[in-house]
């Protein structure tokens, strides 16, 4: 059986859990990460030298990096609706997934721990303000894409790109900070909430 190593509150673990839900996959989960089993052991680092979650074990096959895991599982199951085999369509899906993991994720790197977690290491007001501004700037980019695309990031149909981006929208919406009105993002957030997988692993009070 597929095994997922990683704590349920982690945004990156929740990407994989939501993907498994969409795919109808059974799995076992072992809770690893801060507050749970340590990722700093030799055994865990043998699986992922970054000592980060999630890690997936599919028989003898070991895989880390959350977006890659999601793509692997969708491709393994042949879910063309989530991850097309058409090179251009697949590239667009991966483009938005990687944008979330890189550009969007980096935009909240200072503001999120400061405002959502009250991190003592992230209390510089100028850096918080700059972080909020950068985070909102990136969300405006998502707003403009959704205005062009329609219901979901790539058009009328839900794809794998909507999983990391949906979780990112949840994080942005729940962090106590000033936010511009982004009507397409708000409508997208409400639309995702109609999916059971998002209700369980996205809009669930966790950021």
PDB file of N, CA and C in Angstrom, residues 15 19 66-68 70-72 74-75 79-102 142 145 149 152-166 188:
ATOM      1  N   UNK A  15      -1.223  18.743   0.184  1.00  0.00           N
ATOM      2  CA  UNK A  15      -1.293  18.612  -1.280  1.00  0.00           C
ATOM      3  C   UNK A  15      -1.428  17.138  -1.665  1.00  0.00           C
ATOM      4  N   UNK A  19      -4.639  15.144  -3.221  1.00  0.00           N
ATOM      5  CA  UNK A  19      -4.471  14.430  -4.487  1.00  0.00           C
ATOM      6  C   UNK A  19      -4.928  12.984  -4.356  1.00  0.00           C
ATOM      7  N   UNK A  66       6.631  17.717  -2.894  1.00  0.00           N
ATOM      8  CA  UNK A  66       5.180  17.530  -2.899  1.00  0.00           C
ATOM      9  C   UNK A  66       4.551  17.635  -4.283  1.00  0.00           C
ATOM     10  N   UNK A  67       4.926  18.637  -5.066  1.00  0.00           N
ATOM     11  CA  UNK A  67       4.296  18.782  -6.372  1.00  0.00           C
ATOM     12  C   UNK A  67       4.659  17.627  -7.305  1.00  0.00           C
ATOM     13  N   UNK A  68       5.889  17.150  -7.191  1.00  0.00           N
ATOM     14  CA  UNK A  68       6.312  16.013  -8.007  1.00  0.00           C
ATOM     15  C   UNK A  68       5.538  14.758  -7.597  1.00  0.00           C
ATOM     16  N   UNK A  70       2.522  14.659  -6.376  1.00  0.00           N
ATOM     17  CA  UNK A  70       1.165  14.789  -6.912  1.00  0.00           C
ATOM     18  C   UNK A  70       1.133  14.447  -8.400  1.00  0.00           C
ATOM     19  N   UNK A  71       2.117  14.918  -9.148  1.00  0.00           N
ATOM     20  CA  UNK A  71       2.156  14.625 -10.580  1.00  0.00           C
ATOM     21  C   UNK A  71       2.383  13.131 -10.824  1.00  0.00           C
ATOM     22  N   UNK A  72       3.265  12.532 -10.046  1.00  0.00           N
ATOM     23  CA  UNK A  72       3.540  11.102 -10.183  1.00  0.00           C
ATOM     24  C   UNK A  72       2.269  10.287  -9.957  1.00  0.00           C
ATOM     25  N   UNK A  74      -0.927  11.206 -10.114  1.00  0.00           N
ATOM     26  CA  UNK A  74      -1.933  11.422 -11.151  1.00  0.00           C
ATOM     27  C   UNK A  74      -1.560  10.695 -12.434  1.00  0.00           C
ATOM     28  N   UNK A  75      -0.265  10.741 -12.791  1.00  0.00           N
ATOM     29  CA  UNK A  75       0.183  10.045 -14.006  1.00  0.00           C
ATOM     30  C   UNK A  75       0.100   8.531 -13.832  1.00  0.00           C
ATOM     31  N   UNK A  79      -4.853   9.707 -14.867  1.00  0.00           N
ATOM     32  CA  UNK A  79      -5.916  10.695 -14.744  1.00  0.00           C
ATOM     33  C   UNK A  79      -5.661  11.886 -15.657  1.00  0.00           C
ATOM     34  N   UNK A  80      -6.086  11.736 -16.903  1.00  0.00           N
ATOM     35  CA  UNK A  80      -5.904  12.777 -17.914  1.00  0.00           C
ATOM     36  C   UNK A  80      -6.629  14.064 -17.543  1.00  0.00           C
ATOM     37  N   UNK A  81      -7.711  13.950 -16.778  1.00  0.00           N
ATOM     38  CA  UNK A  81      -8.439  15.157 -16.384  1.00  0.00           C
ATOM     39  C   UNK A  81      -7.611  16.017 -15.440  1.00  0.00           C
ATOM     40  N   UNK A  82      -6.781  15.391 -14.641  1.00  0.00           N
ATOM     41  CA  UNK A  82      -5.959  16.129 -13.686  1.00  0.00           C
ATOM     42  C   UNK A  82      -4.607  16.515 -14.268  1.00  0.00           C
ATOM     43  N   UNK A  83      -4.015  15.645 -15.063  1.00  0.00           N
ATOM     44  CA  UNK A  83      -2.692  15.889 -15.640  1.00  0.00           C
ATOM     45  C   UNK A  83      -2.662  15.288 -17.039  1.00  0.00           C
ATOM     46  N   UNK A  84      -2.837  16.137 -18.013  1.00  0.00           N
ATOM     47  CA  UNK A  84      -2.946  15.679 -19.392  1.00  0.00           C
ATOM     48  C   UNK A  84      -1.628  15.109 -19.902  1.00  0.00           C
ATOM     49  N   UNK A  85      -1.728  14.139 -20.824  1.00  0.00           N
ATOM     50  CA  UNK A  85      -0.528  13.626 -21.486  1.00  0.00           C
ATOM     51  C   UNK A  85      -0.136  14.494 -22.686  1.00  0.00           C
ATOM     52  N   UNK A  86      -1.027  15.412 -23.070  1.00  0.00           N
ATOM     53  CA  UNK A  86      -0.670  16.355 -24.122  1.00  0.00           C
ATOM     54  C   UNK A  86       0.443  17.264 -23.606  1.00  0.00           C
ATOM     55  N   UNK A  87       1.572  17.368 -24.325  1.00  0.00           N
ATOM     56  CA  UNK A  87       2.719  18.101 -23.778  1.00  0.00           C
ATOM     57  C   UNK A  87       2.418  19.549 -23.418  1.00  0.00           C
ATOM     58  N   UNK A  88       1.651  20.241 -24.224  1.00  0.00           N
ATOM     59  CA  UNK A  88       1.369  21.653 -23.944  1.00  0.00           C
ATOM     60  C   UNK A  88       0.442  21.803 -22.750  1.00  0.00           C
ATOM     61  N   UNK A  89      -0.597  20.990 -22.711  1.00  0.00           N
ATOM     62  CA  UNK A  89      -1.546  21.065 -21.596  1.00  0.00           C
ATOM     63  C   UNK A  89      -0.859  20.684 -20.288  1.00  0.00           C
ATOM     64  N   UNK A  90      -0.044  19.627 -20.341  1.00  0.00           N
ATOM     65  CA  UNK A  90       0.676  19.218 -19.135  1.00  0.00           C
ATOM     66  C   UNK A  90       1.649  20.310 -18.690  1.00  0.00           C
ATOM     67  N   UNK A  91       2.334  20.929 -19.640  1.00  0.00           N
ATOM     68  CA  UNK A  91       3.299  21.972 -19.295  1.00  0.00           C
ATOM     69  C   UNK A  91       2.622  23.146 -18.598  1.00  0.00           C
ATOM     70  N   UNK A  92       1.423  23.511 -19.039  1.00  0.00           N
ATOM     71  CA  UNK A  92       0.715  24.611 -18.383  1.00  0.00           C
ATOM     72  C   UNK A  92       0.329  24.239 -16.952  1.00  0.00           C
ATOM     73  N   UNK A  93      -0.103  22.990 -16.760  1.00  0.00           N
ATOM     74  CA  UNK A  93      -0.416  22.525 -15.406  1.00  0.00           C
ATOM     75  C   UNK A  93       0.815  22.599 -14.520  1.00  0.00           C
ATOM     76  N   UNK A  94       1.931  22.093 -15.016  1.00  0.00           N
ATOM     77  CA  UNK A  94       3.169  22.103 -14.237  1.00  0.00           C
ATOM     78  C   UNK A  94       3.686  23.522 -14.022  1.00  0.00           C
ATOM     79  N   UNK A  95       3.478  24.389 -15.005  1.00  0.00           N
ATOM     80  CA  UNK A  95       3.901  25.780 -14.865  1.00  0.00           C
ATOM     81  C   UNK A  95       3.271  26.432 -13.638  1.00  0.00           C
ATOM     82  N   UNK A  96       1.953  26.275 -13.488  1.00  0.00           N
ATOM     83  CA  UNK A  96       1.272  26.908 -12.366  1.00  0.00           C
ATOM     84  C   UNK A  96       1.573  26.213 -11.041  1.00  0.00           C
ATOM     85  N   UNK A  97       1.792  24.912 -11.078  1.00  0.00           N
ATOM     86  CA  UNK A  97       2.203  24.212  -9.862  1.00  0.00           C
ATOM     87  C   UNK A  97       3.582  24.693  -9.402  1.00  0.00           C
ATOM     88  N   UNK A  98       4.494  24.832 -10.358  1.00  0.00           N
ATOM     89  CA  UNK A  98       5.849  25.254 -10.002  1.00  0.00           C
ATOM     90  C   UNK A  98       5.890  26.729  -9.621  1.00  0.00           C
ATOM     91  N   UNK A  99       5.018  27.533 -10.207  1.00  0.00           N
ATOM     92  CA  UNK A  99       4.909  28.939  -9.803  1.00  0.00           C
ATOM     93  C   UNK A  99       4.471  29.029  -8.341  1.00  0.00           C
ATOM     94  N   UNK A 100       3.531  28.183  -7.962  1.00  0.00           N
ATOM     95  CA  UNK A 100       3.119  28.184  -6.554  1.00  0.00           C
ATOM     96  C   UNK A 100       4.283  27.793  -5.650  1.00  0.00           C
ATOM     97  N   UNK A 101       4.989  26.728  -6.011  1.00  0.00           N
ATOM     98  CA  UNK A 101       6.066  26.234  -5.152  1.00  0.00           C
ATOM     99  C   UNK A 101       7.235  27.197  -5.077  1.00  0.00           C
ATOM    100  N   UNK A 102       7.447  27.968  -6.138  1.00  0.00           N
ATOM    101  CA  UNK A 102       8.573  28.882  -6.171  1.00  0.00           C
ATOM    102  C   UNK A 102       8.177  30.312  -5.874  1.00  0.00           C
ATOM    103  N   UNK A 142      -2.519  35.806  -9.707  1.00  0.00           N
ATOM    104  CA  UNK A 142      -3.486  34.709  -9.762  1.00  0.00           C
ATOM    105  C   UNK A 142      -4.870  35.235 -10.106  1.00  0.00           C
ATOM    106  N   UNK A 145      -5.060  35.743 -13.798  1.00  0.00           N
ATOM    107  CA  UNK A 145      -5.163  34.466 -14.504  1.00  0.00           C
ATOM    108  C   UNK A 145      -6.577  33.905 -14.418  1.00  0.00           C
ATOM    109  N   UNK A 149      -9.087  32.722 -17.245  1.00  0.00           N
ATOM    110  CA  UNK A 149      -9.300  31.281 -17.429  1.00  0.00           C
ATOM    111  C   UNK A 149     -10.717  30.825 -17.109  1.00  0.00           C
ATOM    112  N   UNK A 152     -11.491  27.626 -13.090  1.00  0.00           N
ATOM    113  CA  UNK A 152     -10.280  27.090 -12.479  1.00  0.00           C
ATOM    114  C   UNK A 152      -9.052  27.701 -13.144  1.00  0.00           C
ATOM    115  N   UNK A 153      -7.894  27.353 -12.660  1.00  0.00           N
ATOM    116  CA  UNK A 153      -6.669  28.028 -13.100  1.00  0.00           C
ATOM    117  C   UNK A 153      -6.409  27.830 -14.589  1.00  0.00           C
ATOM    118  N   UNK A 154      -6.805  26.665 -15.116  1.00  0.00           N
ATOM    119  CA  UNK A 154      -6.559  26.394 -16.532  1.00  0.00           C
ATOM    120  C   UNK A 154      -7.837  26.333 -17.363  1.00  0.00           C
ATOM    121  N   UNK A 155      -8.929  26.821 -16.820  1.00  0.00           N
ATOM    122  CA  UNK A 155     -10.153  26.837 -17.610  1.00  0.00           C
ATOM    123  C   UNK A 155     -11.348  26.340 -16.833  1.00  0.00           C
ATOM    124  N   UNK A 156     -12.264  25.693 -17.531  1.00  0.00           N
ATOM    125  CA  UNK A 156     -13.532  25.286 -16.920  1.00  0.00           C
ATOM    126  C   UNK A 156     -13.414  24.048 -16.045  1.00  0.00           C
ATOM    127  N   UNK A 157     -12.336  23.295 -16.193  1.00  0.00           N
ATOM    128  CA  UNK A 157     -12.213  22.028 -15.487  1.00  0.00           C
ATOM    129  C   UNK A 157     -11.110  22.051 -14.437  1.00  0.00           C
ATOM    130  N   UNK A 158     -11.351  21.387 -13.327  1.00  0.00           N
ATOM    131  CA  UNK A 158     -10.392  21.233 -12.235  1.00  0.00           C
ATOM    132  C   UNK A 158      -9.223  20.384 -12.715  1.00  0.00           C
ATOM    133  N   UNK A 159      -7.993  20.843 -12.425  1.00  0.00           N
ATOM    134  CA  UNK A 159      -6.787  20.077 -12.752  1.00  0.00           C
ATOM    135  C   UNK A 159      -5.886  20.003 -11.524  1.00  0.00           C
ATOM    136  N   UNK A 160      -4.791  19.304 -11.688  1.00  0.00           N
ATOM    137  CA  UNK A 160      -3.843  19.161 -10.586  1.00  0.00           C
ATOM    138  C   UNK A 160      -3.286  20.508 -10.137  1.00  0.00           C
ATOM    139  N   UNK A 161      -3.221  21.484 -11.029  1.00  0.00           N
ATOM    140  CA  UNK A 161      -2.710  22.808 -10.660  1.00  0.00           C
ATOM    141  C   UNK A 161      -3.552  23.458  -9.568  1.00  0.00           C
ATOM    142  N   UNK A 162      -4.832  23.109  -9.506  1.00  0.00           N
ATOM    143  CA  UNK A 162      -5.716  23.732  -8.528  1.00  0.00           C
ATOM    144  C   UNK A 162      -5.477  23.236  -7.108  1.00  0.00           C
ATOM    145  N   UNK A 163      -4.748  22.147  -6.953  1.00  0.00           N
ATOM    146  CA  UNK A 163      -4.500  21.639  -5.605  1.00  0.00           C
ATOM    147  C   UNK A 163      -3.489  22.513  -4.858  1.00  0.00           C
ATOM    148  N   UNK A 164      -2.269  22.707  -5.353  1.00  0.00           N
ATOM    149  CA  UNK A 164      -1.367  23.600  -4.623  1.00  0.00           C
ATOM    150  C   UNK A 164      -1.865  25.035  -4.583  1.00  0.00           C
ATOM    151  N   UNK A 165      -2.501  25.494  -5.651  1.00  0.00           N
ATOM    152  CA  UNK A 165      -2.985  26.869  -5.656  1.00  0.00           C
ATOM    153  C   UNK A 165      -4.179  27.048  -4.719  1.00  0.00           C
ATOM    154  N   UNK A 166      -5.042  26.050  -4.634  1.00  0.00           N
ATOM    155  CA  UNK A 166      -6.152  26.136  -3.688  1.00  0.00           C
ATOM    156  C   UNK A 166      -5.672  26.217  -2.251  1.00  0.00           C
ATOM    157  N   UNK A 188     -13.199  31.630  -6.798  1.00  0.00           N
ATOM    158  CA  UNK A 188     -12.438  30.386  -6.958  1.00  0.00           C
ATOM    159  C   UNK A 188     -12.381  29.629  -5.631  1.00  0.00           C
TER     160      UNK A 188
END
